Short mmCIF file of C-alpha atoms in Angstrom, two decimals:
data_model
loop_
_atom_site.label_atom_id
_atom_site.label_comp_id
_atom_site.label_asym_id
_atom_site.label_seq_id
_atom_site.Cartn_x
_atom_site.Cartn_y
_atom_site.Cartn_z
CA UNK A 1 -54.59 260.46 105.42
CA UNK A 2 -56.65 262.26 108.05
CA UNK A 3 -55.35 265.77 108.78
CA UNK A 4 -56.69 268.32 111.23
CA UNK A 5 -55.66 271.95 111.70
CA UNK A 6 -55.67 273.74 115.04
CA UNK A 7 -54.16 276.85 116.60
CA UNK A 8 -50.76 276.80 118.29
CA UNK A 9 -48.28 274.16 119.33
CA UNK A 10 -47.14 272.74 122.65
CA UNK A 11 -43.73 273.40 124.27
CA UNK A 12 -42.63 269.86 123.45
CA UNK A 13 -43.38 270.54 119.77
CA UNK A 14 -41.01 273.53 119.51
CA UNK A 15 -38.14 271.51 118.05
CA UNK A 16 -40.43 269.98 115.42
CA UNK A 17 -41.87 273.40 114.53
CA UNK A 18 -38.37 274.88 114.20
CA UNK A 19 -37.23 271.94 112.04
CA UNK A 20 -40.18 272.39 109.67
CA UNK A 21 -39.61 276.15 109.47
CA UNK A 22 -35.90 275.73 108.78
CA UNK A 23 -36.57 273.01 106.21
CA UNK A 24 -38.88 275.37 104.36
CA UNK A 25 -36.86 278.59 104.60
CA UNK A 26 -33.19 277.65 104.99
CA UNK A 27 -32.77 278.11 101.23
CA UNK A 28 -33.18 281.85 101.62
CA UNK A 29 -32.00 282.22 105.22
CA UNK A 30 -29.01 279.87 105.59
CA UNK A 31 -26.40 282.41 104.43
CA UNK A 32 -27.62 284.78 107.14
CA UNK A 33 -28.90 282.43 109.84
CA UNK A 34 -26.65 279.41 109.30
CA UNK A 35 -25.07 277.08 110.04
CA UNK A 36 -28.04 274.73 110.40
CA UNK A 37 -27.57 274.06 114.12
CA UNK A 38 -27.64 277.77 114.94
CA UNK A 39 -30.58 278.49 112.65
CA UNK A 40 -32.55 275.71 114.32
CA UNK A 41 -31.55 276.91 117.78
CA UNK A 42 -32.69 280.45 117.01
CA UNK A 43 -36.07 279.50 115.56
CA UNK A 44 -36.74 277.04 118.37
CA UNK A 45 -36.51 280.09 120.66
CA UNK A 46 -38.19 282.61 118.37
CA UNK A 47 -41.30 280.90 117.00
CA UNK A 48 -44.46 282.09 118.77
CA UNK A 49 -47.21 279.44 118.92
CA UNK A 50 -49.87 282.13 119.39
CA UNK A 51 -49.46 283.03 115.71
CA UNK A 52 -49.34 279.53 114.23
CA UNK A 53 -51.88 277.18 112.70
CA UNK A 54 -50.70 273.58 112.83
CA UNK A 55 -51.63 270.55 110.72
CA UNK A 56 -51.41 267.17 112.44
CA UNK A 57 -52.13 263.61 111.40
CA UNK A 58 -54.49 261.24 113.22
CA UNK A 59 -51.68 260.35 115.68
CA UNK A 60 -51.09 264.01 116.54
CA UNK A 61 -47.79 264.31 114.68
CA UNK A 62 -47.11 267.80 113.31
CA UNK A 63 -47.17 267.67 109.50
CA UNK A 64 -46.92 271.38 108.81
CA UNK A 65 -47.59 274.84 110.08
CA UNK A 66 -48.65 278.22 108.76
CA UNK A 67 -47.57 281.39 110.49
CA UNK A 68 -49.16 284.79 110.39
CA UNK A 69 -48.54 288.31 111.58
CA UNK A 70 -50.88 291.03 112.81
CA UNK A 71 -50.25 294.24 114.72
CA UNK A 72 -50.30 292.12 117.89
CA UNK A 73 -47.30 290.00 116.87
CA UNK A 74 -46.23 287.21 114.56
CA UNK A 75 -44.85 283.70 114.25
CA UNK A 76 -41.21 284.78 114.03
CA UNK A 77 -40.74 287.18 116.92
CA UNK A 78 -37.13 286.80 117.95
CA UNK A 79 -35.43 290.09 118.78
CA UNK A 80 -31.81 291.17 119.09
CA UNK A 81 -31.42 289.50 122.50
CA UNK A 82 -32.60 286.17 121.03
CA UNK A 83 -30.16 286.55 118.15
CA UNK A 84 -27.37 287.40 120.58
CA UNK A 85 -27.96 284.25 122.64
CA UNK A 86 -27.33 282.17 119.54
CA UNK A 87 -24.86 284.26 117.50
CA UNK A 88 -23.27 286.65 120.02
CA UNK A 89 -23.82 290.41 119.97
CA UNK A 90 -21.73 291.15 116.90
CA UNK A 91 -23.48 288.38 114.95
CA UNK A 92 -26.85 289.58 116.23
CA UNK A 93 -26.31 293.19 115.12
CA UNK A 94 -25.39 292.48 111.50
CA UNK A 95 -27.97 289.74 111.16
CA UNK A 96 -30.69 291.99 112.55
CA UNK A 97 -29.75 294.69 110.05
CA UNK A 98 -29.79 292.31 107.08
CA UNK A 99 -33.04 290.61 108.14
CA UNK A 100 -34.76 294.01 108.36
CA UNK A 101 -34.71 294.01 104.53
CA UNK A 102 -37.34 291.24 104.63
CA UNK A 103 -39.65 293.01 107.08
CA UNK A 104 -43.07 294.18 105.91
CA UNK A 105 -45.06 297.11 107.27
CA UNK A 106 -48.45 296.04 108.54
CA UNK A 107 -51.57 298.00 107.77
CA UNK A 108 -54.82 297.91 109.76
CA UNK A 109 -57.09 295.08 108.66
CA UNK A 110 -54.29 293.21 106.85
CA UNK A 111 -53.47 289.66 107.88
CA UNK A 112 -49.86 288.99 106.80
CA UNK A 113 -49.03 285.35 106.19
CA UNK A 114 -45.65 284.48 107.68
CA UNK A 115 -44.90 281.30 105.74
CA UNK A 116 -46.27 277.81 105.20
CA UNK A 117 -44.11 274.79 106.04
CA UNK A 118 -45.02 271.20 105.17
CA UNK A 119 -42.95 268.17 106.17
CA UNK A 120 -41.20 266.49 103.25
CA UNK A 121 -43.08 263.22 103.79
CA UNK A 122 -46.46 265.02 103.75
CA UNK A 123 -46.02 267.06 100.57
CA UNK A 124 -48.40 266.51 97.69
CA UNK A 125 -51.18 265.36 100.02
CA UNK A 126 -53.10 268.62 100.35
CA UNK A 127 -51.60 269.73 103.68
CA UNK A 128 -50.47 273.08 102.27
CA UNK A 129 -53.91 273.75 100.84
CA UNK A 130 -55.56 272.94 104.18
CA UNK A 131 -53.20 275.31 105.99
CA UNK A 132 -53.78 278.10 103.49
CA UNK A 133 -57.55 277.73 103.84
CA UNK A 134 -57.14 277.77 107.63
CA UNK A 135 -55.22 281.06 107.30
CA UNK A 136 -58.12 282.51 105.30
CA UNK A 137 -60.61 281.29 107.93
CA UNK A 138 -58.51 282.79 110.74
CA UNK A 139 -58.34 286.15 108.94
CA UNK A 140 -62.11 286.08 108.56
CA UNK A 141 -62.58 285.13 112.24
CA UNK A 142 -60.40 288.05 113.36
CA UNK A 143 -62.32 290.51 111.19
CA UNK A 144 -59.47 291.24 108.79
CA UNK A 145 -60.12 292.73 105.35
CA UNK A 146 -57.46 290.85 103.41
CA UNK A 147 -54.64 288.31 103.62
CA UNK A 148 -51.27 289.27 102.15
CA UNK A 149 -48.22 287.13 101.49
CA UNK A 150 -44.93 287.27 99.64
CA UNK A 151 -43.78 284.53 97.29
CA UNK A 152 -40.20 284.49 96.01
CA UNK A 153 -39.34 284.05 92.35
CA UNK A 154 -37.60 280.73 92.99
CA UNK A 155 -40.77 279.09 94.37
CA UNK A 156 -43.18 278.76 91.43
CA UNK A 157 -45.04 275.81 93.01
CA UNK A 158 -46.10 277.95 95.95
CA UNK A 159 -47.29 280.69 93.62
CA UNK A 160 -49.44 278.19 91.72
CA UNK A 161 -51.04 277.11 95.02
CA UNK A 162 -51.75 280.70 96.03
CA UNK A 163 -53.25 281.58 92.66
CA UNK A 164 -55.42 278.47 92.76
CA UNK A 165 -56.71 279.65 96.15
CA UNK A 166 -57.68 283.06 94.79
CA UNK A 167 -54.62 285.17 95.61
CA UNK A 168 -53.68 287.88 93.12
CA UNK A 169 -50.35 289.62 92.63
CA UNK A 170 -50.41 293.30 93.60
CA UNK A 171 -46.73 294.23 93.46
CA UNK A 172 -43.15 293.08 93.40
CA UNK A 173 -40.14 293.81 95.59
CA UNK A 174 -36.54 293.30 94.47
CA UNK A 175 -33.71 292.29 96.79
CA UNK A 176 -31.14 294.29 94.82
CA UNK A 177 -27.62 293.81 96.20
CA UNK A 178 -28.94 291.24 98.71
CA UNK A 179 -30.01 288.75 96.01
CA UNK A 180 -26.88 286.62 96.40
CA UNK A 181 -27.26 286.61 100.16
CA UNK A 182 -30.89 285.47 100.14
CA UNK A 183 -30.76 283.37 96.97
CA UNK A 184 -33.66 285.10 95.18
CA UNK A 185 -34.01 288.28 93.13
CA UNK A 186 -37.60 289.30 93.76
CA UNK A 187 -40.75 288.53 95.69
CA UNK A 188 -44.30 289.06 94.49
CA UNK A 189 -46.75 290.50 96.98
CA UNK A 190 -50.09 288.72 96.68
CA UNK A 191 -53.42 289.27 98.37
CA UNK A 192 -56.73 287.59 98.95
CA UNK A 193 -59.65 289.83 99.84
CA UNK A 194 -61.91 288.47 102.58
CA UNK A 195 -65.42 288.17 101.08
CA UNK A 196 -68.10 290.44 102.50
CA UNK A 197 -70.67 288.08 103.99
CA UNK A 198 -72.95 290.93 105.11
#
């Protein structure tokens, strides 16, 4: 299978991008962002193509995407007003508060990965690896010092991929009382240092 990776996605690909994102992350977000129809509606609004790298097959069909975050913005950028349009203001306020637990502070020179999503039918064909390498290339292109990501304890396959690509664990965060809400107890922070080519 021929796969290419490029930056961004078109307006008519928003629904596909949201479906891939929800497929990948509904396990930890569905109790907060569900039901499915509302979660999909929110992410169709909130995903920012300017912070996405997209894998497509030879026919141009989106097979997966990798999001990232810098100080200029990130893939998942929906604010309270976006939440309110989907969940109402009361639903937006409590969801915004709970989701803030998952937020990460960004440091200068750090390229924060904001998730990799691969379509079910494309898994096991190297799409995730291509996207992760594209993330590393993008970090290098933007002059970042390192790439950071979080991998939850219930996703050992992803951790194996990251370790194979040179990422190392540098810490661990626990969800504490929110573990039943998100469906995982802890997340390991991992990093890959951009090689000095000078």
